PDB file of C-alpha atoms and ligand atoms in Angstrom:
ATOM      1  CA  MET A1350     -15.656   5.182  21.768  1.00 88.00           C
ATOM      2  CA  LEU A1351     -13.337   5.054  18.765  1.00 93.00           C
ATOM      3  CA  ILE A1352     -14.226   3.639  15.345  1.00 95.00           C
ATOM      4  CA  GLY A1353     -11.941   1.139  13.697  1.00 95.00           C
ATOM      5  CA  ILE A1354     -11.799  -1.396  10.929  1.00 95.00           C
ATOM      6  CA  GLU A1355      -9.678  -4.465  10.406  1.00 95.00           C
ATOM      7  CA  LEU A1356      -9.013  -4.440   6.708  1.00 95.00           C
ATOM      8  CA  GLY A1357      -8.428  -8.085   5.900  1.00 95.00           C
ATOM      9  CA  ASP A1358      -6.386  -8.984   2.841  1.00 95.00           C
ATOM     10  CA  PRO A1359      -6.730  -5.614   1.084  1.00 96.00           C
ATOM     11  CA  LEU A1360      -4.385  -6.828  -1.670  1.00 94.00           C
ATOM     12  CA  GLU A1361      -7.238  -8.954  -3.011  1.00 94.00           C
ATOM     13  CA  ASN A1362      -8.916  -5.789  -4.265  1.00 95.00           C
ATOM     14  CA  LEU A1363      -6.968  -2.595  -3.610  1.00 95.00           C
ATOM     15  CA  PRO A1364      -9.433  -0.176  -5.258  1.00 96.00           C
ATOM     16  CA  LEU A1365     -12.250  -1.607  -3.131  1.00 96.00           C
ATOM     17  CA  ALA A1366     -10.086  -1.501   0.005  1.00 96.00           C
ATOM     18  CA  GLU A1367      -9.251   2.135  -0.650  1.00 95.00           C
ATOM     19  CA  GLU A1368     -12.906   2.946  -1.263  1.00 96.00           C
ATOM     20  CA  MET A1369     -13.841   1.257   2.042  1.00 94.00           C
ATOM     21  CA  LEU A1370     -11.521   3.627   3.851  1.00 95.00           C
ATOM     22  CA  THR A1371     -13.475   6.634   2.576  1.00 95.00           C
ATOM     23  CA  LEU A1372     -16.859   5.306   3.768  1.00 93.00           C
ATOM     24  CA  CYS A1373     -16.453   6.055   7.454  1.00 94.00           C
ATOM     25  CA  PRO A1374     -14.318   8.503   9.476  1.00 95.00           C
ATOM     26  CA  TYR A1375     -12.234   5.751  11.058  1.00 97.00           C
ATOM     27  CA  ASP A1376     -10.023   6.462  14.050  1.00 98.00           C
ATOM     28  CA  VAL A1377      -7.893   3.445  13.326  1.00 98.00           C
ATOM     29  CA  VAL A1378      -7.347   1.121  10.384  1.00 98.00           C
ATOM     30  CA  ILE A1379      -5.770  -2.260  11.048  1.00 98.00           C
ATOM     31  CA  GLY A1380      -4.149  -4.043   8.118  1.00 98.00           C
ATOM     32  CA  ALA A1381      -4.273  -7.836   8.247  1.00 98.00           C
ATOM     33  CA  ILE A1382      -3.432 -10.849   6.127  1.00 98.00           C
ATOM     34  CA  HIS A1383      -5.286 -14.098   6.826  1.00 97.00           C
ATOM     35  CA  THR A1384      -4.337 -16.107   3.764  1.00 96.00           C
ATOM     36  CA  ASP A1385      -1.347 -17.210   1.724  1.00 95.00           C
ATOM     37  CA  GLY A1386      -3.325 -16.324  -1.379  1.00 91.00           C
ATOM     38  CA  VAL A1387      -5.044 -19.691  -1.443  1.00 90.00           C
ATOM     39  CA  ALA A1388      -7.200 -19.940   1.680  1.00 89.00           C
ATOM     40  CA  ASP A1389      -7.654 -18.430   5.133  1.00 94.00           C
ATOM     41  CA  TYR A1390      -5.511 -20.355   7.621  1.00 95.00           C
ATOM     42  CA  TYR A1391      -8.579 -20.492   9.859  1.00 95.00           C
ATOM     43  CA  PHE A1392     -10.158 -23.034   7.492  1.00 94.00           C
ATOM     44  CA  GLY A1393      -7.051 -25.156   6.935  1.00 93.00           C
ATOM     45  CA  ASP A1394      -6.327 -28.664   8.160  1.00 95.00           C
ATOM     46  CA  TYR A1395      -2.558 -28.869   8.606  1.00 95.00           C
ATOM     47  CA  SER A1396      -2.368 -32.265  10.244  1.00 94.00           C
ATOM     48  CA  GLN A1397      -1.048 -33.978   7.083  1.00 95.00           C
ATOM     49  CA  THR A1398       0.364 -31.085   5.076  1.00 95.00           C
ATOM     50  CA  PRO A1399       3.900 -31.893   3.885  1.00 96.00           C
ATOM     51  CA  GLU A1400       6.577 -29.744   5.494  1.00 95.00           C
ATOM     52  CA  GLN A1401       7.647 -28.200   2.184  1.00 96.00           C
ATOM     53  CA  GLU A1402       4.081 -27.160   1.414  1.00 96.00           C
ATOM     54  CA  LEU A1403       3.750 -25.499   4.805  1.00 96.00           C
ATOM     55  CA  HIS A1404       7.038 -23.725   4.207  1.00 97.00           C
ATOM     56  CA  GLU A1405       5.986 -22.438   0.791  1.00 97.00           C
ATOM     57  CA  SER A1406       2.676 -21.272   2.230  1.00 97.00           C
ATOM     58  CA  LEU A1407       4.465 -19.297   4.951  1.00 98.00           C
ATOM     59  CA  VAL A1408       6.849 -17.747   2.419  1.00 98.00           C
ATOM     60  CA  ARG A1409       3.805 -16.568   0.431  1.00 97.00           C
ATOM     61  CA  TYR A1410       2.155 -15.319   3.620  1.00 98.00           C
ATOM     62  CA  PHE A1411       5.140 -13.264   4.787  1.00 98.00           C
ATOM     63  CA  ASN A1412       5.630 -11.900   1.266  1.00 98.00           C
ATOM     64  CA  ARG A1413       2.000 -10.780   1.258  1.00 98.00           C
ATOM     65  CA  LEU A1414       2.537  -9.036   4.593  1.00 98.00           C
ATOM     66  CA  CYS A1415       5.533  -7.207   3.093  1.00 98.00           C
ATOM     67  CA  GLU A1416       3.513  -6.246   0.039  1.00 98.00           C
ATOM     68  CA  MET A1417       0.653  -4.937   2.181  1.00 98.00           C
ATOM     69  CA  ALA A1418       3.108  -2.970   4.338  1.00 98.00           C
ATOM     70  CA  GLU A1419       4.546  -1.392   1.175  1.00 98.00           C
ATOM     71  CA  TRP A1420       1.008  -0.321   0.218  1.00 97.00           C
ATOM     72  CA  GLY A1421       0.819   1.002   3.748  1.00 97.00           C
ATOM     73  CA  LYS A1422      -2.574   2.714   3.916  1.00 97.00           C
ATOM     74  CA  PHE A1423      -3.317   1.547   7.453  1.00 98.00           C
ATOM     75  CA  ASP A1424      -2.186   2.438  10.960  1.00 98.00           C
ATOM     76  CA  VAL A1425      -1.579  -0.894  12.680  1.00 98.00           C
ATOM     77  CA  LEU A1426      -0.202  -4.158  11.332  1.00 98.00           C
ATOM     78  CA  ALA A1427      -2.246  -7.017  12.791  1.00 98.00           C
ATOM     79  CA  HIS A1428      -1.205 -10.375  14.243  1.00 98.00           C
ATOM     80  CA  ILE A1429       1.822 -11.053  12.010  1.00 98.00           C
ATOM     81  CA  THR A1430       2.094 -14.685  13.133  1.00 98.00           C
ATOM     82  CA  TYR A1431      -1.569 -15.449  12.424  1.00 97.00           C
ATOM     83  CA  PRO A1432      -0.877 -18.757  10.549  1.00 97.00           C
ATOM     84  CA  LEU A1433       0.956 -20.140  13.592  1.00 96.00           C
ATOM     85  CA  ARG A1434      -2.240 -19.882  15.654  1.00 94.00           C
ATOM     86  CA  TYR A1435      -3.490 -22.756  13.483  1.00 95.00           C
ATOM     87  CA  ILE A1436      -0.367 -24.540  12.223  1.00 95.00           C
ATOM     88  CA  ILE A1437       1.341 -24.722  15.634  1.00 94.00           C
ATOM     89  CA  GLY A1438      -1.558 -24.042  18.008  1.00 94.00           C
ATOM     90  CA  ASP A1439      -4.287 -26.223  16.555  1.00 94.00           C
ATOM     91  CA  TYR A1440      -2.250 -28.835  14.641  1.00 96.00           C
ATOM     92  CA  GLY A1441       0.897 -29.010  16.759  1.00 94.00           C
ATOM     93  CA  ARG A1442       3.212 -28.710  13.756  1.00 95.00           C
ATOM     94  CA  ALA A1443       6.730 -27.378  14.283  1.00 93.00           C
ATOM     95  CA  VAL A1444       7.653 -24.148  12.514  1.00 95.00           C
ATOM     96  CA  ASN A1445      11.149 -22.703  12.642  1.00 95.00           C
ATOM     97  CA  LEU A1446      10.659 -18.975  12.229  1.00 96.00           C
ATOM     98  CA  ASP A1447      14.398 -18.491  11.601  1.00 96.00           C
ATOM     99  CA  ARG A1448      13.668 -19.570   8.040  1.00 96.00           C
ATOM    100  CA  TYR A1449      11.578 -16.438   7.569  1.00 98.00           C
ATOM    101  CA  GLN A1450      13.785 -14.010   9.487  1.00 97.00           C
ATOM    102  CA  GLN A1451      14.879 -12.135   6.365  1.00 98.00           C
ATOM    103  CA  LEU A1452      11.278 -11.632   5.275  1.00 98.00           C
ATOM    104  CA  ILE A1453      10.212 -10.657   8.780  1.00 98.00           C
ATOM    105  CA  ASP A1454      13.093  -8.186   9.046  1.00 98.00           C
ATOM    106  CA  ARG A1455      12.056  -6.684   5.723  1.00 98.00           C
ATOM    107  CA  LEU A1456       8.531  -6.377   7.091  1.00 98.00           C
ATOM    108  CA  PHE A1457       9.778  -4.715  10.290  1.00 98.00           C
ATOM    109  CA  TYR A1458      11.996  -2.293   8.372  1.00 98.00           C
ATOM    110  CA  THR A1459       9.059  -1.359   6.132  1.00 98.00           C
ATOM    111  CA  ILE A1460       6.636  -0.595   8.968  1.00 98.00           C
ATOM    112  CA  ILE A1461       9.340   1.270  10.898  1.00 98.00           C
ATOM    113  CA  ARG A1462      10.083   3.413   7.827  1.00 98.00           C
ATOM    114  CA  LYS A1463       6.378   4.069   7.237  1.00 98.00           C
ATOM    115  CA  GLY A1464       5.466   4.773  10.865  1.00 98.00           C
ATOM    116  CA  ILE A1465       2.985   1.884  11.017  1.00 98.00           C
ATOM    117  CA  ALA A1466       2.468   0.420  14.499  1.00 98.00           C
ATOM    118  CA  LEU A1467       2.878  -3.276  15.265  1.00 98.00           C
ATOM    119  CA  GLU A1468      -0.027  -4.995  16.983  1.00 98.00           C
ATOM    120  CA  VAL A1469       0.685  -7.345  19.841  1.00 98.00           C
ATOM    121  CA  ASN A1470      -2.381  -9.553  19.608  1.00 97.00           C
ATOM    122  CA  THR A1471      -3.289 -11.280  22.862  1.00 97.00           C
ATOM    123  CA  SER A1472      -5.734 -13.807  21.379  1.00 94.00           C
ATOM    124  CA  GLY A1473      -3.027 -16.487  21.405  1.00 93.00           C
ATOM    125  CA  LEU A1474      -2.851 -16.279  25.204  1.00 95.00           C
ATOM    126  CA  ARG A1475      -6.335 -17.768  25.414  1.00 94.00           C
ATOM    127  CA  GLN A1476      -5.745 -20.281  22.612  1.00 92.00           C
ATOM    128  CA  LYS A1477      -3.616 -23.386  22.267  1.00 92.00           C
ATOM    129  CA  ILE A1478      -0.553 -21.562  20.946  1.00 92.00           C
ATOM    130  CA  ALA A1479      -0.329 -19.886  24.401  1.00 92.00           C
ATOM    131  CA  SER A1480       1.674 -16.827  23.330  1.00 95.00           C
ATOM    132  CA  THR A1481       0.990 -13.389  21.946  1.00 97.00           C
ATOM    133  CA  LEU A1482       1.034 -12.876  18.158  1.00 97.00           C
ATOM    134  CA  PRO A1483       3.869 -12.078  17.584  1.00 98.00           C
ATOM    135  CA  ASP A1484       5.652 -13.645  20.540  1.00 97.00           C
ATOM    136  CA  GLU A1485       8.322 -12.161  22.771  1.00 98.00           C
ATOM    137  CA  ALA A1486      11.260 -13.267  20.581  1.00 97.00           C
ATOM    138  CA  LEU A1487       9.893 -11.467  17.517  1.00 98.00           C
ATOM    139  CA  LEU A1488       9.029  -8.405  19.564  1.00 98.00           C
ATOM    140  CA  ARG A1489      12.633  -8.329  20.783  1.00 98.00           C
ATOM    141  CA  ARG A1490      13.763  -8.511  17.160  1.00 98.00           C
ATOM    142  CA  TYR A1491      11.449  -5.614  16.204  1.00 98.00           C
ATOM    143  CA  TYR A1492      12.777  -3.586  19.144  1.00 98.00           C
ATOM    144  CA  GLY A1493      16.365  -4.437  18.198  1.00 98.00           C
ATOM    145  CA  LEU A1494      15.810  -3.129  14.668  1.00 98.00           C
ATOM    146  CA  GLY A1495      14.553   0.170  16.092  1.00 98.00           C
ATOM    147  CA  GLY A1496      10.814  -0.524  16.238  1.00 98.00           C
ATOM    148  CA  ARG A1497       9.091   1.370  19.044  1.00 98.00           C
ATOM    149  CA  LEU A1498       5.460   1.674  17.900  1.00 98.00           C
ATOM    150  CA  VAL A1499       3.425  -1.060  19.533  1.00 98.00           C
ATOM    151  CA  THR A1500      -0.232  -1.418  20.304  1.00 98.00           C
ATOM    152  CA  ILE A1501      -2.030  -4.199  22.141  1.00 97.00           C
ATOM    153  CA  GLY A1502      -5.140  -5.807  20.678  1.00 95.00           C
ATOM    154  CA  SER A1503      -7.220  -8.440  22.402  1.00 94.00           C
ATOM    155  CA  ASP A1504      -8.933  -9.489  19.126  1.00 93.00           C
ATOM    156  CA  ALA A1505     -12.077  -9.985  21.172  1.00 92.00           C
ATOM    157  CA  HIS A1506     -14.835 -11.512  19.121  1.00 91.00           C
ATOM    158  CA  ARG A1507     -17.039 -11.412  22.209  1.00 94.00           C
ATOM    159  CA  LEU A1508     -17.418  -9.122  25.158  1.00 94.00           C
ATOM    160  CA  ARG A1509     -15.770 -11.362  27.725  1.00 94.00           C
ATOM    161  CA  ASP A1510     -12.481 -11.363  25.779  1.00 95.00           C
ATOM    162  CA  MET A1511     -12.215  -7.586  25.607  1.00 93.00           C
ATOM    163  CA  ALA A1512      -8.885  -6.375  27.008  1.00 93.00           C
ATOM    164  CA  PHE A1513      -7.866  -9.976  27.641  1.00 94.00           C
ATOM    165  CA  GLY A1514      -4.226 -10.404  28.677  1.00 95.00           C
ATOM    166  CA  LEU A1515      -3.456  -6.701  28.676  1.00 96.00           C
ATOM    167  CA  SER A1516      -1.505  -6.493  31.910  1.00 96.00           C
ATOM    168  CA  GLU A1517       0.749  -9.499  31.281  1.00 97.00           C
ATOM    169  CA  THR A1518       1.426  -8.264  27.730  1.00 98.00           C
ATOM    170  CA  GLU A1519       2.282  -4.801  29.042  1.00 98.00           C
ATOM    171  CA  GLU A1520       4.659  -6.422  31.495  1.00 98.00           C
ATOM    172  CA  MET A1521       6.377  -8.368  28.681  1.00 98.00           C
ATOM    173  CA  LEU A1522       6.722  -5.203  26.589  1.00 98.00           C
ATOM    174  CA  ARG A1523       8.246  -3.282  29.509  1.00 98.00           C
ATOM    175  CA  LYS A1524      10.705  -6.130  30.040  1.00 98.00           C
ATOM    176  CA  ILE A1525      11.828  -5.885  26.394  1.00 98.00           C
ATOM    177  CA  GLY A1526      12.366  -2.127  26.767  1.00 98.00           C
ATOM    178  CA  PHE A1527       9.245  -0.539  25.316  1.00 98.00           C
ATOM    179  CA  THR A1528       8.180   2.553  27.247  1.00 98.00           C
ATOM    180  CA  GLU A1529       5.074   3.592  25.294  1.00 98.00           C
ATOM    181  CA  LEU A1530       1.948   2.210  23.693  1.00 98.00           C
ATOM    182  CA  VAL A1531       0.308   3.911  20.752  1.00 98.00           C
ATOM    183  CA  TRP A1532      -3.331   4.370  19.818  1.00 98.00           C
ATOM    184  CA  PHE A1533      -5.113   6.349  17.135  1.00 98.00           C
ATOM    185  CA  ASP A1534      -7.673   9.133  17.134  1.00 98.00           C
ATOM    186  CA  GLN A1535      -8.972  10.181  13.706  1.00 97.00           C
ATOM    187  CA  ARG A1536      -6.013   8.274  12.308  1.00 98.00           C
ATOM    188  CA  LYS A1537      -3.521  10.395  14.204  1.00 98.00           C
ATOM    189  CA  MET A1538      -1.076   8.490  16.356  1.00 98.00           C
ATOM    190  CA  GLN A1539      -1.278   9.139  20.088  1.00 98.00           C
ATOM    191  CA  LYS A1540       1.108   7.784  22.697  1.00 98.00           C
ATOM    192  CA  MET A1541       0.669   6.762  26.287  1.00 97.00           C
ATOM    193  CA  PRO A1542       3.321   5.696  28.769  1.00 98.00           C
ATOM    194  CA  LEU A1543       3.624   1.986  29.341  1.00 95.00           C
TER     195      LEU A1543
HETATM  196 ZN1  LIG B 333      -7.456 -10.792  11.802  1.00 70.84          ZN
END
């Protein structure tokens, strides 16, 4: 059994976030952003939100991801397309991720440079968005930029979702070209063949 924490929105209070990391001998620390600085996407209703407002929210979100990656005191970057679970999945709004490609590339370059692993979160496979977070296209982009450190997370909030979608996600990663998965023991990266 390994001990981990998902550190949500550490930028809100960096001294507190850093103190949290000293309170327990974590094996793995996951860095996550759930908000654009205004509210958690989980609580949003995007059915009527004007397109421009959605766009500005996503720009803020991806900028926050970049800022957190620059801070970098975590091992795994969580569910980078988290807002889409709600905006696309729950509210059926269209989002063209090409508009954020520069920001996403900057994010990928930062985690590659810092040796932070990218989480492939399988929760979307059991939700309306019906794809991993991030999806195959973004994972191909990450791979194309030189990213090789991936980990799979089922984001199980209950026992029956543990390890959900692992084999089909592994298959997708192999198809892209990944040959290894990473995991962490006492915050040291370990690798296993995929
Ligand atoms: Zn999360």
